[in-house]
mmCIF file of C-alpha atoms in Angstrom:
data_model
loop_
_atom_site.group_PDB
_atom_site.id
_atom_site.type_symbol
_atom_site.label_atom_id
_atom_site.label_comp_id
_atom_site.label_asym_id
_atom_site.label_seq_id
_atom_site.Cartn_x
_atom_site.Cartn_y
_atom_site.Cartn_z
ATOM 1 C CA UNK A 1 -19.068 13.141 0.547
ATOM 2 C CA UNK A 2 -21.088 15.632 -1.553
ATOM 3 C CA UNK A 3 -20.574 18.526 -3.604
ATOM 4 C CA UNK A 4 -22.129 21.944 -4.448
ATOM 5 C CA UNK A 5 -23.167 22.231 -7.682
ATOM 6 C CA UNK A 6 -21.762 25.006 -9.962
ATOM 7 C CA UNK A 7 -23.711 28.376 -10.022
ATOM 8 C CA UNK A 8 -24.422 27.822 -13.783
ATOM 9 C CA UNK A 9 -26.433 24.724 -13.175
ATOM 10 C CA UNK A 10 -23.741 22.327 -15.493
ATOM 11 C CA UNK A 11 -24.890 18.892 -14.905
ATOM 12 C CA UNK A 12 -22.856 16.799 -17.359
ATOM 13 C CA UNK A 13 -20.466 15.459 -14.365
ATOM 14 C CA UNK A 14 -20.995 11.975 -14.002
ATOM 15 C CA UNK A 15 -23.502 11.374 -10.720
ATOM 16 C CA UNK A 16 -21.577 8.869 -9.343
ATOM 17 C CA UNK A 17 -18.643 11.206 -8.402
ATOM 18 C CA UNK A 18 -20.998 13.115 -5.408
ATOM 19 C CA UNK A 19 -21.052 9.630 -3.629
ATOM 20 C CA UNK A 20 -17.361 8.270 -3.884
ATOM 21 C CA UNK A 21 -15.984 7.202 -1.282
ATOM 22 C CA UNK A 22 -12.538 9.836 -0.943
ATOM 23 C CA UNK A 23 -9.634 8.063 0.042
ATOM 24 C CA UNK A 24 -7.600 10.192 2.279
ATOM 25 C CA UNK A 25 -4.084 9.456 2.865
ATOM 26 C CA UNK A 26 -1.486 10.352 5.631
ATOM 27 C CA UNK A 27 -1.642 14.319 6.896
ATOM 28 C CA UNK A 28 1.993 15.598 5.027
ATOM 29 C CA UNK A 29 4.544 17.525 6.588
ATOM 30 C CA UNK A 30 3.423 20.434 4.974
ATOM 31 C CA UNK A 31 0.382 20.284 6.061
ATOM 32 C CA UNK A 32 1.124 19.274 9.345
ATOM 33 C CA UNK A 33 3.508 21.741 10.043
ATOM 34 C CA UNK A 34 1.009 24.527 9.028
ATOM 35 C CA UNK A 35 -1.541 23.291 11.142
ATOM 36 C CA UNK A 36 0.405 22.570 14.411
ATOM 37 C CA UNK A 37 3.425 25.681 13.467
ATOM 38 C CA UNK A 38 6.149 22.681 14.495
ATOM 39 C CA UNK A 39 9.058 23.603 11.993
ATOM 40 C CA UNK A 40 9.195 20.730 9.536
ATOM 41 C CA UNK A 41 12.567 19.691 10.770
ATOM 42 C CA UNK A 42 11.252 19.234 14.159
ATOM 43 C CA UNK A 43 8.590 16.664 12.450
ATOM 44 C CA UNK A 44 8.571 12.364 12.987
ATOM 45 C CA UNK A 45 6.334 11.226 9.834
ATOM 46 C CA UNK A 46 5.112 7.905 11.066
ATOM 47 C CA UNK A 47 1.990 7.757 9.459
ATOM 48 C CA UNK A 48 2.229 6.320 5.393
ATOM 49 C CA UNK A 49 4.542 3.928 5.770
ATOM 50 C CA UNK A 50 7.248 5.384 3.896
ATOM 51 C CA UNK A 51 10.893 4.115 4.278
ATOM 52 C CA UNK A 52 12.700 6.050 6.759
ATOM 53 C CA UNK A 53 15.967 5.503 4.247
ATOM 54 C CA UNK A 54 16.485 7.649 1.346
ATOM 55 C CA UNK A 55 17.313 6.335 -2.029
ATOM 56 C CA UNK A 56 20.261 4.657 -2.383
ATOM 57 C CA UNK A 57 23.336 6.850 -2.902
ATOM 58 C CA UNK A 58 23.502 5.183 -6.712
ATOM 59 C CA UNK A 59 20.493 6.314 -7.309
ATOM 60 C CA UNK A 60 20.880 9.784 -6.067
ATOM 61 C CA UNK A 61 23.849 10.181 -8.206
ATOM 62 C CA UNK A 62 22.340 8.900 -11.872
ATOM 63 C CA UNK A 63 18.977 11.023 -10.936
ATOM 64 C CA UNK A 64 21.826 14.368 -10.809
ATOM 65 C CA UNK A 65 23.268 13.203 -13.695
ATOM 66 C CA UNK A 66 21.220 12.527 -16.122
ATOM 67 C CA UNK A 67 20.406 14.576 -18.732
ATOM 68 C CA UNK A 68 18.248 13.158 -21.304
ATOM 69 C CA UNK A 69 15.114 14.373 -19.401
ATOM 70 C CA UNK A 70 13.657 16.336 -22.269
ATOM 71 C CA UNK A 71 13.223 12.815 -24.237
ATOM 72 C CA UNK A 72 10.011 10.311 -23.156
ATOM 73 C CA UNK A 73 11.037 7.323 -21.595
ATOM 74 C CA UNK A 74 10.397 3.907 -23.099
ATOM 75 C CA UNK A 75 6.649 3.759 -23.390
ATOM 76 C CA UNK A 76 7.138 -0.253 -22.980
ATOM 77 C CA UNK A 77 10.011 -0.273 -19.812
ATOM 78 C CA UNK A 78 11.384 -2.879 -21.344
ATOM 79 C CA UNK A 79 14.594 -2.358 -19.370
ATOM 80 C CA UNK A 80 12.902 -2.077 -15.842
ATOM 81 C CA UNK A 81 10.809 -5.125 -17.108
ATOM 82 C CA UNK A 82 13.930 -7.316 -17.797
ATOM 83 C CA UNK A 83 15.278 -6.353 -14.443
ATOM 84 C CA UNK A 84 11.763 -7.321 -12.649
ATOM 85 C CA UNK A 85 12.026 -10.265 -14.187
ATOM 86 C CA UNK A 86 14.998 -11.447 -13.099
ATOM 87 C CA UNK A 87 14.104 -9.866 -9.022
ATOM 88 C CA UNK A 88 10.652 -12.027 -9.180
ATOM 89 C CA UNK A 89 11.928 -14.771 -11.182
ATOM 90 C CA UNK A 90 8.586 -14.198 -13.491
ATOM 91 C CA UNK A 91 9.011 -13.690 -17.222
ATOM 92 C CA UNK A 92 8.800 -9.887 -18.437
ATOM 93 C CA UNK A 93 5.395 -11.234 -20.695
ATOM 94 C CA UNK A 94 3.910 -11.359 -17.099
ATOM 95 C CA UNK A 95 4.943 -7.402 -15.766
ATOM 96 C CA UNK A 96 3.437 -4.148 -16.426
ATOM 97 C CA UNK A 97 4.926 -1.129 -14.896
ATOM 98 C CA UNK A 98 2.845 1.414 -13.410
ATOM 99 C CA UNK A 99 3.123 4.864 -12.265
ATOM 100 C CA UNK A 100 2.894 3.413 -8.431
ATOM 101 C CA UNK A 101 0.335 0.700 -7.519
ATOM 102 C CA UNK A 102 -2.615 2.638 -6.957
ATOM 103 C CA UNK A 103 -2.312 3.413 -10.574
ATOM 104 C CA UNK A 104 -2.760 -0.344 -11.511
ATOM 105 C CA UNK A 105 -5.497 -0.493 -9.241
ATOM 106 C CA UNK A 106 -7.294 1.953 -10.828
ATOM 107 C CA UNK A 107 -6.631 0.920 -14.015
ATOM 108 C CA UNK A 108 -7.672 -2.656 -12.978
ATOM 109 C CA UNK A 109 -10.703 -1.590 -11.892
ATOM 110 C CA UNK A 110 -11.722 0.363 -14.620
ATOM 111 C CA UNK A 111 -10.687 -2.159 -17.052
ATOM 112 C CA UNK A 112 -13.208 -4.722 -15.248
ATOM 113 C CA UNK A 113 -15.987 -3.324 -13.561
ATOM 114 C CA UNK A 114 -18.892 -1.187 -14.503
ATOM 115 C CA UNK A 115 -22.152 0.197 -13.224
ATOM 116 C CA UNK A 116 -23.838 -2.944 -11.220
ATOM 117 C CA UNK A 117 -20.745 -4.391 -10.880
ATOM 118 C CA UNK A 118 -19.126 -5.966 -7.244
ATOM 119 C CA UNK A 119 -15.904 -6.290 -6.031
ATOM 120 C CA UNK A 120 -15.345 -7.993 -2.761
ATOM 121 C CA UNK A 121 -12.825 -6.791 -0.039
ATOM 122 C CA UNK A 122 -11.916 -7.490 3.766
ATOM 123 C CA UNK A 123 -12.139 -4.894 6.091
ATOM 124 C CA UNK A 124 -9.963 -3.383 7.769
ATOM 125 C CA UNK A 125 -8.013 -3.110 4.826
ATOM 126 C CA UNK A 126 -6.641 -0.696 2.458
ATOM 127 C CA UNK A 127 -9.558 1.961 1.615
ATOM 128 C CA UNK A 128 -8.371 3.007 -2.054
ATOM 129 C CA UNK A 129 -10.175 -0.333 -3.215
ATOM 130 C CA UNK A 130 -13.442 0.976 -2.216
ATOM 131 C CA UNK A 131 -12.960 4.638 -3.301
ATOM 132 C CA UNK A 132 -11.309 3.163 -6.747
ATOM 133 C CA UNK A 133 -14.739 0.981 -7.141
ATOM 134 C CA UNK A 134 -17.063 4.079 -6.278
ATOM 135 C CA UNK A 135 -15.694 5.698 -9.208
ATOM 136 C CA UNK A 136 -16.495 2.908 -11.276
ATOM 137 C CA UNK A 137 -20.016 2.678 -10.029
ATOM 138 C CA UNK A 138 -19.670 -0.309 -9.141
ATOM 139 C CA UNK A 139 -20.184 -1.631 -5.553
ATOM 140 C CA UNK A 140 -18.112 -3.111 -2.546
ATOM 141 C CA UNK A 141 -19.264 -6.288 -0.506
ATOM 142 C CA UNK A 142 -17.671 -6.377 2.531
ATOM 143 C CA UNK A 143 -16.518 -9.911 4.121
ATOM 144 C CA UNK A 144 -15.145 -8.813 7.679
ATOM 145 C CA UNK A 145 -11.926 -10.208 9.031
ATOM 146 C CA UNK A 146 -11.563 -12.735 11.697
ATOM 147 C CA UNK A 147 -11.330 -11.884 15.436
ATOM 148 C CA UNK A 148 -7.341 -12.436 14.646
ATOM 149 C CA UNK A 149 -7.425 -10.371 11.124
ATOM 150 C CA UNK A 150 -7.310 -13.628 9.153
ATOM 151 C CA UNK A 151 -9.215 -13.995 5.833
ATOM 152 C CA UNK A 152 -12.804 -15.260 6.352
ATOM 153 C CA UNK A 153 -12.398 -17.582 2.813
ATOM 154 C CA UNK A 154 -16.005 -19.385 3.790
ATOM 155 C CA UNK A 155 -17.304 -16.036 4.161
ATOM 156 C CA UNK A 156 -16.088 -14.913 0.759
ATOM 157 C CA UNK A 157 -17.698 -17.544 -1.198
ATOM 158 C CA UNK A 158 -21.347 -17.121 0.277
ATOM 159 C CA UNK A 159 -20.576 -13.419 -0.636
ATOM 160 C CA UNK A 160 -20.091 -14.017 -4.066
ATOM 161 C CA UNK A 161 -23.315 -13.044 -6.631
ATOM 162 C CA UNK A 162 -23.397 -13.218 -10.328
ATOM 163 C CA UNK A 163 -22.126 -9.287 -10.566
ATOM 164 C CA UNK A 164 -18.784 -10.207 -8.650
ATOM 165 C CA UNK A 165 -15.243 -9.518 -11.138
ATOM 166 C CA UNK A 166 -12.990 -8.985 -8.212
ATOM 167 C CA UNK A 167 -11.458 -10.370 -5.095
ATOM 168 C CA UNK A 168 -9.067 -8.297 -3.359
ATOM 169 C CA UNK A 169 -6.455 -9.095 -1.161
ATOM 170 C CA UNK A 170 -4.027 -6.939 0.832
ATOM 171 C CA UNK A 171 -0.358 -8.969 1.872
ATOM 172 C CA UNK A 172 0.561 -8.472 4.256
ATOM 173 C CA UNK A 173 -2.732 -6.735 4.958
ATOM 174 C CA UNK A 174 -2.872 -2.958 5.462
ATOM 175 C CA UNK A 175 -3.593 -1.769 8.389
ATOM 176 C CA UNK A 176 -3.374 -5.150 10.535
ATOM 177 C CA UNK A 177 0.397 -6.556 9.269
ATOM 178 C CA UNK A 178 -0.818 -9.904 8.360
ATOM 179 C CA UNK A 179 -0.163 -11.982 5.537
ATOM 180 C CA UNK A 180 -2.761 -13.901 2.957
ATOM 181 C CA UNK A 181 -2.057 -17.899 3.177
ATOM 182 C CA UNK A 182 -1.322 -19.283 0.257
ATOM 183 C CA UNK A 183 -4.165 -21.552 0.417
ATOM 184 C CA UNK A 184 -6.780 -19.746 1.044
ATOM 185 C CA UNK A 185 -5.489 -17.771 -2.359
ATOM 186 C CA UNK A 186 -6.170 -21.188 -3.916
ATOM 187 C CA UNK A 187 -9.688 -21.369 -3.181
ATOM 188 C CA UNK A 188 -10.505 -18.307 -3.696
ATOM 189 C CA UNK A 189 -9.097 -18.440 -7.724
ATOM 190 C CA UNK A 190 -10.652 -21.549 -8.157
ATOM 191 C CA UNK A 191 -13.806 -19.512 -8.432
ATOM 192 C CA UNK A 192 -12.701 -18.461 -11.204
ATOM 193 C CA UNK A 193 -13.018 -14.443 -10.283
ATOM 194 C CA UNK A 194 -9.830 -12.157 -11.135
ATOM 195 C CA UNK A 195 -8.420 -12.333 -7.625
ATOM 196 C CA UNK A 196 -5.972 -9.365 -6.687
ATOM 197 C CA UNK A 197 -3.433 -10.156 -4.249
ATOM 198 C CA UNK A 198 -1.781 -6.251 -2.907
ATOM 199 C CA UNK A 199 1.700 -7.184 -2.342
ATOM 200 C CA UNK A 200 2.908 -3.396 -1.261
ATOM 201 C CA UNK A 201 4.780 -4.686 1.661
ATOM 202 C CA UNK A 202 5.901 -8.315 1.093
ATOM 203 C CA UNK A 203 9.451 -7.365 1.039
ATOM 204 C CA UNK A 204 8.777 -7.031 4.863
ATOM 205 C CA UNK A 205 7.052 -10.112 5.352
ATOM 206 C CA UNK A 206 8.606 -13.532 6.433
ATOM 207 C CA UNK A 207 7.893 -14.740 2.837
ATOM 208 C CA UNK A 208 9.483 -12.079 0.204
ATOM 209 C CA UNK A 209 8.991 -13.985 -2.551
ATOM 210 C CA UNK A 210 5.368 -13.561 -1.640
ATOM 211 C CA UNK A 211 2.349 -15.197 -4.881
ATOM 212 C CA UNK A 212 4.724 -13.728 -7.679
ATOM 213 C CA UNK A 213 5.142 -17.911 -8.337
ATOM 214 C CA UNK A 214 2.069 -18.205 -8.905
ATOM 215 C CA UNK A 215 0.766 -15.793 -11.939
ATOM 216 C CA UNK A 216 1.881 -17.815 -14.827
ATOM 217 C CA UNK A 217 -0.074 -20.951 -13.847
ATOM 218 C CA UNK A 218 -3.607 -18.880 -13.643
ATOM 219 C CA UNK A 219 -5.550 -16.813 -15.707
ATOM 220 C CA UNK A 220 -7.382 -14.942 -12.996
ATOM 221 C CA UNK A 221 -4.635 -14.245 -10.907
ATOM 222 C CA UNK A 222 -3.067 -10.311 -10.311
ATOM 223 C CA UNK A 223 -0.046 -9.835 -8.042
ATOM 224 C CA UNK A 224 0.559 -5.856 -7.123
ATOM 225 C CA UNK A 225 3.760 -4.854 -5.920
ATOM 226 C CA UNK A 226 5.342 -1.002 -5.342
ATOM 227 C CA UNK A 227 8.797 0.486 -5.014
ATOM 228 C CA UNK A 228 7.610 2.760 -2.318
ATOM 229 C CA UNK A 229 8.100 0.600 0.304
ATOM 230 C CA UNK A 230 11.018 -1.003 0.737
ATOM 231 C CA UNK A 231 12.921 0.704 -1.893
ATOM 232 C CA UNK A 232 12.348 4.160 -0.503
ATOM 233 C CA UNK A 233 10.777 5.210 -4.202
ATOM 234 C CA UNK A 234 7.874 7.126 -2.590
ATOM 235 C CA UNK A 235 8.165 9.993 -4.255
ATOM 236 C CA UNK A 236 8.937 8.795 -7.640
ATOM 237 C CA UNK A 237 5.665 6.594 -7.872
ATOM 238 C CA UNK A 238 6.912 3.231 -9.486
ATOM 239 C CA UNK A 239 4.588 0.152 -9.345
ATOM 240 C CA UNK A 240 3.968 -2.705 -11.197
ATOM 241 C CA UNK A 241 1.245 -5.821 -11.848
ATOM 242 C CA UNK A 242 2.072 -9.824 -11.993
ATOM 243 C CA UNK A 243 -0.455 -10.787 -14.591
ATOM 244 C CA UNK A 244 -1.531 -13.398 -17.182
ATOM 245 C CA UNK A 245 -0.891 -12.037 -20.615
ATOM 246 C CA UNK A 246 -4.314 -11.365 -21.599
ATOM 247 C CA UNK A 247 -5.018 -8.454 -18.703
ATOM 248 C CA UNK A 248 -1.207 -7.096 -19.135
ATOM 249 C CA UNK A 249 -2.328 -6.665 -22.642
ATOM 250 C CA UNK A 250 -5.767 -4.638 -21.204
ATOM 251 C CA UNK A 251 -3.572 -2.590 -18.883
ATOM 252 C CA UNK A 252 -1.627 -1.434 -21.235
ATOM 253 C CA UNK A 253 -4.193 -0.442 -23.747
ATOM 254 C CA UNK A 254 -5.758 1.140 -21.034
ATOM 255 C CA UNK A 255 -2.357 3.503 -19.897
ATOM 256 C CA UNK A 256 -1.652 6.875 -20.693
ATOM 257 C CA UNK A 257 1.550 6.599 -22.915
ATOM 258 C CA UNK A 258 5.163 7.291 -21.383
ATOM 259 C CA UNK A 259 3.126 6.722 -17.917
ATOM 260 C CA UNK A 260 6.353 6.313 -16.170
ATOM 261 C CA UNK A 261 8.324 9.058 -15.838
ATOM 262 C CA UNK A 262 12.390 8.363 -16.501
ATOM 263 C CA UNK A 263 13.688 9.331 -13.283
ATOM 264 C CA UNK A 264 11.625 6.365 -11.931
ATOM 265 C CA UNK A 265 13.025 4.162 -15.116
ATOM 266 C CA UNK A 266 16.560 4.689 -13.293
ATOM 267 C CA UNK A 267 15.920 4.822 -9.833
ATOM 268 C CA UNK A 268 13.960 1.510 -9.680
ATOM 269 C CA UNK A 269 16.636 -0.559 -12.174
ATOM 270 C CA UNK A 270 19.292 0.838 -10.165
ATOM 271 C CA UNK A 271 17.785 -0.442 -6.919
ATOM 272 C CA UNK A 272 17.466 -3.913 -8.190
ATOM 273 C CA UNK A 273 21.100 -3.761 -9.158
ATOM 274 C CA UNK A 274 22.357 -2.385 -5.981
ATOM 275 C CA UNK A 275 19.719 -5.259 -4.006
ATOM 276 C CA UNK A 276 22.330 -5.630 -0.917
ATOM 277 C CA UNK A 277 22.202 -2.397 -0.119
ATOM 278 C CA UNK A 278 18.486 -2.098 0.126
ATOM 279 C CA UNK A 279 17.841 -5.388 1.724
ATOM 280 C CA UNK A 280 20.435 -4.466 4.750
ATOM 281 C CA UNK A 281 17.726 -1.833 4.758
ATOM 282 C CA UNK A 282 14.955 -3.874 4.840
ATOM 283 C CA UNK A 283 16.572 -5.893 7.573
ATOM 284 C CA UNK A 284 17.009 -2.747 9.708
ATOM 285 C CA UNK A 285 13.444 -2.550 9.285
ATOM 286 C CA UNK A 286 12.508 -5.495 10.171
ATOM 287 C CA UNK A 287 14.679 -5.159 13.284
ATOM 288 C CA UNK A 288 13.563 -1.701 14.473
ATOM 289 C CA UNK A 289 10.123 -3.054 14.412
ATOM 290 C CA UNK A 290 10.363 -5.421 16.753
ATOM 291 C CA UNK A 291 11.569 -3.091 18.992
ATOM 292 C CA UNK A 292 8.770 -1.003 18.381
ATOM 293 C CA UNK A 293 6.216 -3.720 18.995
ATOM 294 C CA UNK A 294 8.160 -3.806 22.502
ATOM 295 C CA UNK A 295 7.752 -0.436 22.594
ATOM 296 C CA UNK A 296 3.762 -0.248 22.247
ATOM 297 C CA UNK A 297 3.902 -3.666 24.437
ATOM 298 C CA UNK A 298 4.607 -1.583 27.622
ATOM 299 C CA UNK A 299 2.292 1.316 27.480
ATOM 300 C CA UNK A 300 0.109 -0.743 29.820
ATOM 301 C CA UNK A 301 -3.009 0.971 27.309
ATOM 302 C CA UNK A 302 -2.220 -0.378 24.345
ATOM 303 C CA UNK A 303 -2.819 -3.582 22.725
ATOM 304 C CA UNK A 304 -0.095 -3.980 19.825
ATOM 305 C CA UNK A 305 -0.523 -6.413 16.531
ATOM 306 C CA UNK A 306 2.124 -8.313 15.103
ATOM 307 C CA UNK A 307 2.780 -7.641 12.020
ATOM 308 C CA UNK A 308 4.828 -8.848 8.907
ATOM 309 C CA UNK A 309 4.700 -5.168 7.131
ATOM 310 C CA UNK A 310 6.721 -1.854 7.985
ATOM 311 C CA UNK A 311 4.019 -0.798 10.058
ATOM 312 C CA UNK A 312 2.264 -1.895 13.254
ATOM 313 C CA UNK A 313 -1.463 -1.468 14.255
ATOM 314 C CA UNK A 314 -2.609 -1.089 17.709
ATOM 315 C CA UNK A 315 -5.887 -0.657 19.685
ATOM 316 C CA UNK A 316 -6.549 0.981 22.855
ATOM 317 C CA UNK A 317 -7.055 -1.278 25.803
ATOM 318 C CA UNK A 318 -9.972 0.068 27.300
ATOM 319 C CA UNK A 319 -11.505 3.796 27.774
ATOM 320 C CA UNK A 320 -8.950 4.577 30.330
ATOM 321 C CA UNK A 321 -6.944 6.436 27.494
ATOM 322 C CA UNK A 322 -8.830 8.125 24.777
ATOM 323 C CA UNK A 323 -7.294 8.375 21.213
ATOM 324 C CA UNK A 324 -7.991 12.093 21.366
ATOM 325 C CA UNK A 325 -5.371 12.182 24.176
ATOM 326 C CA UNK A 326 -2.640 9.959 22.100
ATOM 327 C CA UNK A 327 -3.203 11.916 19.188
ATOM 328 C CA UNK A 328 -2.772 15.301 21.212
ATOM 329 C CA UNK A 329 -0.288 14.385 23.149
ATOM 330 C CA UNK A 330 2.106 13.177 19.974
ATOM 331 C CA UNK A 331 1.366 15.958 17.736
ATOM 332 C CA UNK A 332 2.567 18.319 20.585
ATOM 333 C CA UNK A 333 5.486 16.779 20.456
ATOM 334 C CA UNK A 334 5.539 16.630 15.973
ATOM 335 C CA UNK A 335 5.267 12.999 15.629
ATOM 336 C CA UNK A 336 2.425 12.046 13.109
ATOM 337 C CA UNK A 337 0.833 8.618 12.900
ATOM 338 C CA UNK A 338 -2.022 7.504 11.274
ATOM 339 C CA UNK A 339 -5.714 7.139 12.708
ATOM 340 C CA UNK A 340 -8.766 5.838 11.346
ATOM 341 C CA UNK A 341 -12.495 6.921 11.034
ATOM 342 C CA UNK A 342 -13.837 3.537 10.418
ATOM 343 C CA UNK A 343 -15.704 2.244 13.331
ATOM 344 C CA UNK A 344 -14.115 -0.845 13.856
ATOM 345 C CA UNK A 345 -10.416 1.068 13.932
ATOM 346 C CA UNK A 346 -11.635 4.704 15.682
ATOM 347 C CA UNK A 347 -9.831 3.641 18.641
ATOM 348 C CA UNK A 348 -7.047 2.212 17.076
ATOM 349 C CA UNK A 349 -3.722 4.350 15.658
ATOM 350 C CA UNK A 350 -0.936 2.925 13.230
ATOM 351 C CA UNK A 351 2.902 3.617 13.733
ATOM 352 C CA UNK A 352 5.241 3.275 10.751
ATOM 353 C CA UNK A 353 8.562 1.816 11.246
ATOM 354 C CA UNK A 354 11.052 4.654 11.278
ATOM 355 C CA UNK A 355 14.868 5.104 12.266
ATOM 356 C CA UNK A 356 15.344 4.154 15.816
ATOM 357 C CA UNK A 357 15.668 7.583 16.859
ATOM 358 C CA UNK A 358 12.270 7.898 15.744
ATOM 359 C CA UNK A 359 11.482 5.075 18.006
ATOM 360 C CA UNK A 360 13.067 6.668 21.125
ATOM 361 C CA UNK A 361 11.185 10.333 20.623
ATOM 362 C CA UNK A 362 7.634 8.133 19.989
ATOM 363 C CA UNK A 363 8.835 6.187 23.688
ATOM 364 C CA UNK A 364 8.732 9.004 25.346
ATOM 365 C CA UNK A 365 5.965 10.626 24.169
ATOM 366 C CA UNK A 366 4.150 7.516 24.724
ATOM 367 C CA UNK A 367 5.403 7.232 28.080
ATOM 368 C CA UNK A 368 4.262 10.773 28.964
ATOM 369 C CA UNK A 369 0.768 10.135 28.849
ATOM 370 C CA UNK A 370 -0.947 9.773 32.343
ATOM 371 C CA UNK A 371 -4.102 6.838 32.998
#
């Protein structure tokens, strides 16, 4: 997108800025309900993949009483590192906290590339990569997905020039649900590229534990993972990076101090000390979707993806049903999902796993519409 220059004529913005590549996330509530008048507590939000459960009740409780919010928090999180390191089993050298995941990613991206630069990604994926590169001036090559969403790791390498620094990875892959195999993680870090591997939903996947194993036996190797998912942290934006010593060292040099506000500080050490109660969460999750891929199953016009995330993709069968007529027909009734401009994913729409009333009012909706 482009911009109008300012009346005075100021130039000294840098250039690169009128070509990036805007990420734009999932329409709010707020906005939604302005543009459709539904009352927000008529709304479904199905479309960021947000936890349908609020914090846990622990967490509610210290975040009310607290009152030590006029003092930074620990610049260094050394308490939320200590209990990260004993969730992933990784030693606190290895974590940096971030204020949510797309933070680290733009740090990371900063911190590496610069104009000329190339990162390499595999579309469909998750489109802050490419908007976090176009800020760096630096450039994306694209290596497609398979016909089945898997990695094309052949592909990759012939991809690969001089100017490459990165190699990103979403896992389980936003928007199709799909996890990385370990192997082809392997190959790709034996190129000896920093390789980022996006772990924002892994807590959903069939393998939890997910490439946290593997950080402190390579130097090239970044694991991201987020509280926003599973932990129902949205809104208090805690993230945080499995790295070898040497880049944790970059990232934080490269932070704003006190980056993490404290009410994230105690919300996300509570969680890990309350991890029953969040998991059973998880597992409702992972149960309601299922019954959601059912769900999509029988609307004879769409095709549904499985999918190891809190989220499922699917694609229109044929032109029978347009996605105009989906997204109409849902929005009348104040359910948002998400939908896509790329051309590989117009006629395609993503449902986020919600409570299984949520599941029931998107049914019938779905039901509704006439072919």
């Amino acid at each position: 997108m482009s911009f109008s220059s300012p009346s005075l004529g100021y130039t000294g913005v840098r250039p690169e800025l009128d070509c990036i590549v805007e990420y734009i996330p999932g329409e709010s509530l707020e906005a939604f309900s302005g543009r459709t008048g539904i009352p927000l507590h008529q709304l479904v939000k199905l479309n960021s993949n947000e936890s349908p459960y609020p914090p846990i009740p622990e967490v509610l409780k210290a975040l009310s009483n607290y009152t030590n919010y006029n003092i930074y928090p620990d610049t260094n999180s050394v308490a939320l590192r200590s209990a990260l390191s004993s969730y992933t089993e990784i030693d606190s050298k290895f974590i940096v906290v971030g204020h949510g995941s797309s933070e680290l990613i733009f740090l990371l991206w900063h911190i590496f590339l610069s104009a000329g630069d190339t990162i390499i990604c595999c579309p469909p994926t998750f489109s802050f990569y490419t908007t976090s590169a176009s800020f760096c001036n630096a450039s994306v090559l694209e290596v497609p997905r398979t016909t089945t969403y898997e990695l094309d790791t052949e592909g990759i390498l012939a991809a690969l020039r001089p100017s490459t620094k990165l190699i990103v990875l979403c896992s389980p892959n936003n928007p199709t649900g799909n996890p990385v195999h370990e192997k082809d993680v392997l190959t790709l870090l034996e190129t000896g590229r920093i390789v980022i591997v996006d772990e924002a939903y892994v807590e959903f996947s069939d393998h939890p534990q997910g490439m946290a194993r593997l950080v402190p036996m390579y130097q090239n190797l970044v694991v991201l993972r987020t509280f926003s998912k599973w932990a129902g942290l949205a809104g208090l934006r805690i993230g945080y990076a499995l790295c070898p010593e040497w880049i944790a060292q970059y990232i934080r040099r490269a932070q704003n101090p006190f980056e993490v506000n404290m009410a994230g500080h105690i919300a996300a050490i509570l969680t890990l000390k309350n991890l029953d109660y969040i998991q059973n969460n998880v597992r409702c999750i992972i149960n309601e979707r299922d019954r959601l891929f059912s769900l999509l199953a029988q609307q004879p016009y769409l095709i549904p993806i499985p999918s190891q995330g809190n989220f499922i993709l699917a694609h229109l069968r044929d032109q029978t049903v347009k996605i105009g007529k989906v997204r109409a027909t849902v929005e009348s009734l104040g359910i948002l999902l998400r939908y896509f401009q790329s051309p590989s994913l117009q006629n395609s729409l993503r449902v986020t796993v919600g409570l299984p009333q949520h599941t029931e009012k998107l049914a019938e909706a779905l039901a509704s519409i006439e072919i």
